[in-house]
GROMACS .gro file of N, CA and C in nm:
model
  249
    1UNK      N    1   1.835   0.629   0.654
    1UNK     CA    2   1.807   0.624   0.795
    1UNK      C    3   1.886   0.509   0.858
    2UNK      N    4   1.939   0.537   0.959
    2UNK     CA    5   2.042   0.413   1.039
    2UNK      C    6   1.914   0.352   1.163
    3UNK      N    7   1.948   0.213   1.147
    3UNK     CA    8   1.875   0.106   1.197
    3UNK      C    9   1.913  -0.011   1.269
    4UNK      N   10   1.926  -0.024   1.384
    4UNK     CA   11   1.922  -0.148   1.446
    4UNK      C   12   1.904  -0.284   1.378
    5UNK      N   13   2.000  -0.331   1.316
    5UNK     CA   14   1.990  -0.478   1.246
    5UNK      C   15   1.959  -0.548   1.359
    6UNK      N   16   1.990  -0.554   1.491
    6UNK     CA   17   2.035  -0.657   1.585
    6UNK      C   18   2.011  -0.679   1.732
    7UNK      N   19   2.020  -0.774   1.795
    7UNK     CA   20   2.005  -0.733   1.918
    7UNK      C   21   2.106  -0.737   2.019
    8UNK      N   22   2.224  -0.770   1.938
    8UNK     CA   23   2.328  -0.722   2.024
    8UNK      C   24   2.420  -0.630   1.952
    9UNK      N   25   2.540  -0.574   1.990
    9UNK     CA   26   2.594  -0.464   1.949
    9UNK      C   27   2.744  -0.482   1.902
   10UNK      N   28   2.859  -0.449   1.875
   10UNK     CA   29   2.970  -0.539   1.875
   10UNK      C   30   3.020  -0.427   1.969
   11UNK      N   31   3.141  -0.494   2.039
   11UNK     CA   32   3.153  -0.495   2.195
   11UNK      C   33   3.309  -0.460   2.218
   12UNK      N   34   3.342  -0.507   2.059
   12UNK     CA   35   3.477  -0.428   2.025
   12UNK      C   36   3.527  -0.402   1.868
   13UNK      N   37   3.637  -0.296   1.882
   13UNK     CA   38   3.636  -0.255   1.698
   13UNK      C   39   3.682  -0.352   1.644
   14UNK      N   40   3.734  -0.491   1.695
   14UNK     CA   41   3.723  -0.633   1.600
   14UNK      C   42   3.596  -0.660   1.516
   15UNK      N   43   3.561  -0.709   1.658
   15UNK     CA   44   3.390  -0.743   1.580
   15UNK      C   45   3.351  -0.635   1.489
   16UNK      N   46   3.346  -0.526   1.527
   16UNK     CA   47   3.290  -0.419   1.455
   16UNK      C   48   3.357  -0.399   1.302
   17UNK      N   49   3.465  -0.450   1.299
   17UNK     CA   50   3.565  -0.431   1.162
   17UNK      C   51   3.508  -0.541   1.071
   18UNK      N   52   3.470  -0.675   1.123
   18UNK     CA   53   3.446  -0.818   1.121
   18UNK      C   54   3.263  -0.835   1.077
   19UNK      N   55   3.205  -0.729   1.099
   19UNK     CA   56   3.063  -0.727   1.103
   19UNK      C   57   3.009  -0.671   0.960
   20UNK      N   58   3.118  -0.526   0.948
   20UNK     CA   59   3.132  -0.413   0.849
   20UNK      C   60   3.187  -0.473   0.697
   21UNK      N   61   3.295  -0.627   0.815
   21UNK     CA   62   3.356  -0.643   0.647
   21UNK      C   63   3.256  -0.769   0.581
   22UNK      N   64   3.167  -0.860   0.640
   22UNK     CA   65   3.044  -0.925   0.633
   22UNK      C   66   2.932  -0.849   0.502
   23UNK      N   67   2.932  -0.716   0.622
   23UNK     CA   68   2.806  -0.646   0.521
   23UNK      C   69   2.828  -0.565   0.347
   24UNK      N   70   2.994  -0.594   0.358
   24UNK     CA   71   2.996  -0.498   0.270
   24UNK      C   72   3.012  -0.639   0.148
   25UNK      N   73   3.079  -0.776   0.178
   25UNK     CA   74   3.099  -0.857   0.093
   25UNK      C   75   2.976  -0.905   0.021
   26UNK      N   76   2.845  -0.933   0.129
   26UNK     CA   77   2.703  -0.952   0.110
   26UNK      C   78   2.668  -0.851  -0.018
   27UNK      N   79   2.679  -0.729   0.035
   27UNK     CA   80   2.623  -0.641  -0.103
   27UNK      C   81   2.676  -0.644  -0.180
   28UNK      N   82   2.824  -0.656  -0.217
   28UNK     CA   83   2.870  -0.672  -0.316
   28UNK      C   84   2.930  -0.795  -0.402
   29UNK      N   85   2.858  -0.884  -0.284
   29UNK     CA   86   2.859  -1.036  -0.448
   29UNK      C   87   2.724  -1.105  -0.457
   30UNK      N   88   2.638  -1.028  -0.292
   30UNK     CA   89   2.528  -1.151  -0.268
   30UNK      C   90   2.408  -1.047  -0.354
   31UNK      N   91   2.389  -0.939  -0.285
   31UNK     CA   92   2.278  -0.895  -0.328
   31UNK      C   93   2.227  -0.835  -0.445
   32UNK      N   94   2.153  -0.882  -0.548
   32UNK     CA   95   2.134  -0.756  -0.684
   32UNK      C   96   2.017  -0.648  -0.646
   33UNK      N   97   2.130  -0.599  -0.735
   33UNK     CA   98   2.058  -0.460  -0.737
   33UNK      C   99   1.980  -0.368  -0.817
   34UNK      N  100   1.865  -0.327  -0.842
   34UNK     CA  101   1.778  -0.326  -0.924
   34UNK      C  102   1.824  -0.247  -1.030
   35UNK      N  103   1.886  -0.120  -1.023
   35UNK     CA  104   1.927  -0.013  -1.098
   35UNK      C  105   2.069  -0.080  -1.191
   36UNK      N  106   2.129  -0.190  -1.156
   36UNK     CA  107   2.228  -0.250  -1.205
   36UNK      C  108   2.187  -0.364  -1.284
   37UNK      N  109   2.033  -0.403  -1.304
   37UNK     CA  110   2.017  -0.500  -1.393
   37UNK      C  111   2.045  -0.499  -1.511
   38UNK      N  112   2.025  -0.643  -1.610
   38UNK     CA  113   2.080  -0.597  -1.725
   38UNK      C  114   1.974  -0.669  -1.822
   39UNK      N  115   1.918  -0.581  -1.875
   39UNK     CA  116   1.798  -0.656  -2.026
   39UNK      C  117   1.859  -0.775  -2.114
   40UNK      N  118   1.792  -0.840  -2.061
   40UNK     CA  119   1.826  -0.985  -2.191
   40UNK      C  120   1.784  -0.943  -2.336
   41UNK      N  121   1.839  -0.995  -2.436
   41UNK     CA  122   1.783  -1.006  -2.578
   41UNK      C  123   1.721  -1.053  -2.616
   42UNK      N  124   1.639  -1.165  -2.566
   42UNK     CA  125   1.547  -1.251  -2.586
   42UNK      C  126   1.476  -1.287  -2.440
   43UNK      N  127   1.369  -1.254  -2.447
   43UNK     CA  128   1.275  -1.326  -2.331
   43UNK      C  129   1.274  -1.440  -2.283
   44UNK      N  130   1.318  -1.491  -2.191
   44UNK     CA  131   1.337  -1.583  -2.076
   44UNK      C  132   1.179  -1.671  -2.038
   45UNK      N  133   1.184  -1.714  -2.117
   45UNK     CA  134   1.052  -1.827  -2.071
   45UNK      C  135   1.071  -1.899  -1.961
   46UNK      N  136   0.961  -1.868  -1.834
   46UNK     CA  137   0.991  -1.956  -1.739
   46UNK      C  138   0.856  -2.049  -1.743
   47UNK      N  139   0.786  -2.113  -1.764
   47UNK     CA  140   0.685  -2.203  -1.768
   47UNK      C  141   0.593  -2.191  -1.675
   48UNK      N  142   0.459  -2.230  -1.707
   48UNK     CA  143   0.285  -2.218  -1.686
   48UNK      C  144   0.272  -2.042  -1.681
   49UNK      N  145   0.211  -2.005  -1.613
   49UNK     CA  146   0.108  -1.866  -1.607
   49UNK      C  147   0.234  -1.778  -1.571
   50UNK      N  148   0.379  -1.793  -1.572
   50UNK     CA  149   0.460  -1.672  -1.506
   50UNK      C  150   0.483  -1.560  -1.624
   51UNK      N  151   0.497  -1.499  -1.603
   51UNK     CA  152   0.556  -1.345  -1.693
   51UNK      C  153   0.735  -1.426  -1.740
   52UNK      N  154   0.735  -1.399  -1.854
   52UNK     CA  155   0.903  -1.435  -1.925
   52UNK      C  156   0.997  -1.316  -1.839
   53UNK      N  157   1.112  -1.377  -1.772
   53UNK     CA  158   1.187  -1.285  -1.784
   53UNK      C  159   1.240  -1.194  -1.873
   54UNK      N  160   1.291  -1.082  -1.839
   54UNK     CA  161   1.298  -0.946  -1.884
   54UNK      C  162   1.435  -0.945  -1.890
   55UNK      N  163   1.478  -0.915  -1.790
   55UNK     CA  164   1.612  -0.901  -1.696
   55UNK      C  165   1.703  -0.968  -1.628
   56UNK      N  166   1.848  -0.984  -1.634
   56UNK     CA  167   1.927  -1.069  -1.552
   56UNK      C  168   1.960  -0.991  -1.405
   57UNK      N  169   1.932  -1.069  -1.276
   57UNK     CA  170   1.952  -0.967  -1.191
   57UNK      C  171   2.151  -0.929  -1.208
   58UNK      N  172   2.199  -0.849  -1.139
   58UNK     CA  173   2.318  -0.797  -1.138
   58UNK      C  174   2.364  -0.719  -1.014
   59UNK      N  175   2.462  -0.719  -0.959
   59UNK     CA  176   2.543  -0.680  -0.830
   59UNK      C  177   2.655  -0.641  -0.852
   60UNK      N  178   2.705  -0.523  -0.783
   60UNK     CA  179   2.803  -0.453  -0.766
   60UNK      C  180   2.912  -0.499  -0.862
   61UNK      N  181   2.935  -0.639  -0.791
   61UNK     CA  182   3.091  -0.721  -0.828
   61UNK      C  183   3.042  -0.741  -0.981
   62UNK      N  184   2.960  -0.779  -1.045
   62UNK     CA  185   2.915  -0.837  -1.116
   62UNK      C  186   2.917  -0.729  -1.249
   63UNK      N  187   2.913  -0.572  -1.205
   63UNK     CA  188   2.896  -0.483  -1.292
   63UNK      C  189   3.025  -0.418  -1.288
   64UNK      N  190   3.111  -0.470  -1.205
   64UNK     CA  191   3.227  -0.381  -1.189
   64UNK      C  192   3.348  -0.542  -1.293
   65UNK      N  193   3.299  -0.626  -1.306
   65UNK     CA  194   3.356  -0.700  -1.374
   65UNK      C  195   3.458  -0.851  -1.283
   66UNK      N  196   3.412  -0.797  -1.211
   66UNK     CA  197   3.500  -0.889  -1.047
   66UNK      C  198   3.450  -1.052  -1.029
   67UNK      N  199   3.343  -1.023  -1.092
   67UNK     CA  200   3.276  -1.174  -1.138
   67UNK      C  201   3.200  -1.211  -1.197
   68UNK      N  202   3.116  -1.317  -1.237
   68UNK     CA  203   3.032  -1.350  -1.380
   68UNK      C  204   2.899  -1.391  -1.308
   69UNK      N  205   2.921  -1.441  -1.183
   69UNK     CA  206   2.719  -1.468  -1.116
   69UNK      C  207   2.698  -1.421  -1.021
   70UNK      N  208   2.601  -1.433  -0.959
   70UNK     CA  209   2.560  -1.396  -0.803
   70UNK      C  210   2.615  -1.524  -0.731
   71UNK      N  211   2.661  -1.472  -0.628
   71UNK     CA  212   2.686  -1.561  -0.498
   71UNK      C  213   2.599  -1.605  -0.394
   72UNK      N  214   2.614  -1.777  -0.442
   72UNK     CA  215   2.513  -1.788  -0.296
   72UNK      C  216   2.620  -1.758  -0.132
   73UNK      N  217   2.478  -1.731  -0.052
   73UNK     CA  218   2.554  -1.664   0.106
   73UNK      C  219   2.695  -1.807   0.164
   74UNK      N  220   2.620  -1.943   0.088
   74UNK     CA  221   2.745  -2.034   0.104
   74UNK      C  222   2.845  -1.999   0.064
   75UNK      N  223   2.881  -1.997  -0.099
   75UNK     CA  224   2.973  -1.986  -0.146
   75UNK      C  225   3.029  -1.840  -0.084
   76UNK      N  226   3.000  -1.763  -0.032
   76UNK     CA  227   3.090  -1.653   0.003
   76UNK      C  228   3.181  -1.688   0.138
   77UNK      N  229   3.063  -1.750   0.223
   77UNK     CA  230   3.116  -1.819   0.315
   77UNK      C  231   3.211  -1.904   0.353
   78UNK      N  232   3.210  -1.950   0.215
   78UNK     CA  233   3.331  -2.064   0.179
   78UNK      C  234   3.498  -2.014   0.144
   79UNK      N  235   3.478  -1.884   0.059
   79UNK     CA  236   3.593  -1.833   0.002
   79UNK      C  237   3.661  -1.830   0.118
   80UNK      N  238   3.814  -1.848   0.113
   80UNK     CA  239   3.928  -1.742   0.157
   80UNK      C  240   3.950  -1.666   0.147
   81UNK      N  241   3.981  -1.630   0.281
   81UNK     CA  242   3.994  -1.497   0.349
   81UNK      C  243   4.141  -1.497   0.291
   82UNK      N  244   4.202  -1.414   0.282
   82UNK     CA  245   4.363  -1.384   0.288
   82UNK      C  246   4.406  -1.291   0.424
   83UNK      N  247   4.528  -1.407   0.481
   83UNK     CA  248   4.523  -1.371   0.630
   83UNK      C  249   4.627  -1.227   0.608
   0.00000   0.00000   0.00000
């Protein structure tokens, strides 16, 4: 279903190219994705009453081999662009 992220709109196919190329970098370094996780071999003890991890989360880039962690929204922010 298509959804209103926003409350404004982009106003030209810049922005709109500029918005598209935002959302697509987000999903594919920032966000994991559940169906792309990957089972650890040993259970992940995280300390007091939590459940051990199971699973490493994993993202697009991450399964396609393009990189080795998740990205924080900084560090993406940070990269160069190539003009």
């Amino acid at each position: 279903m298509l959804a209103r992220r926003s409350w404004s709109t982009a106003q030209t196919m810049a922005q709109l190219r500029d918005g598209f190329a935002w959302w697509r970098a987000y999903y594919h370094y920032v966000k994991p994705h559940e169906a792309l996780r990957i089972e650890l071999a040993t259970l992940r003890e995280r300390g007091g009453q939590r459940i051990p991890q199971r699973y490493r989360a994993c993202t697009p880039a991450m399964a396609a081999g393009a990189t080795d962690h998740r990205w924080a929204v900084v560090e993406l922010l940070n990269y160069p662009v190539p003009a």
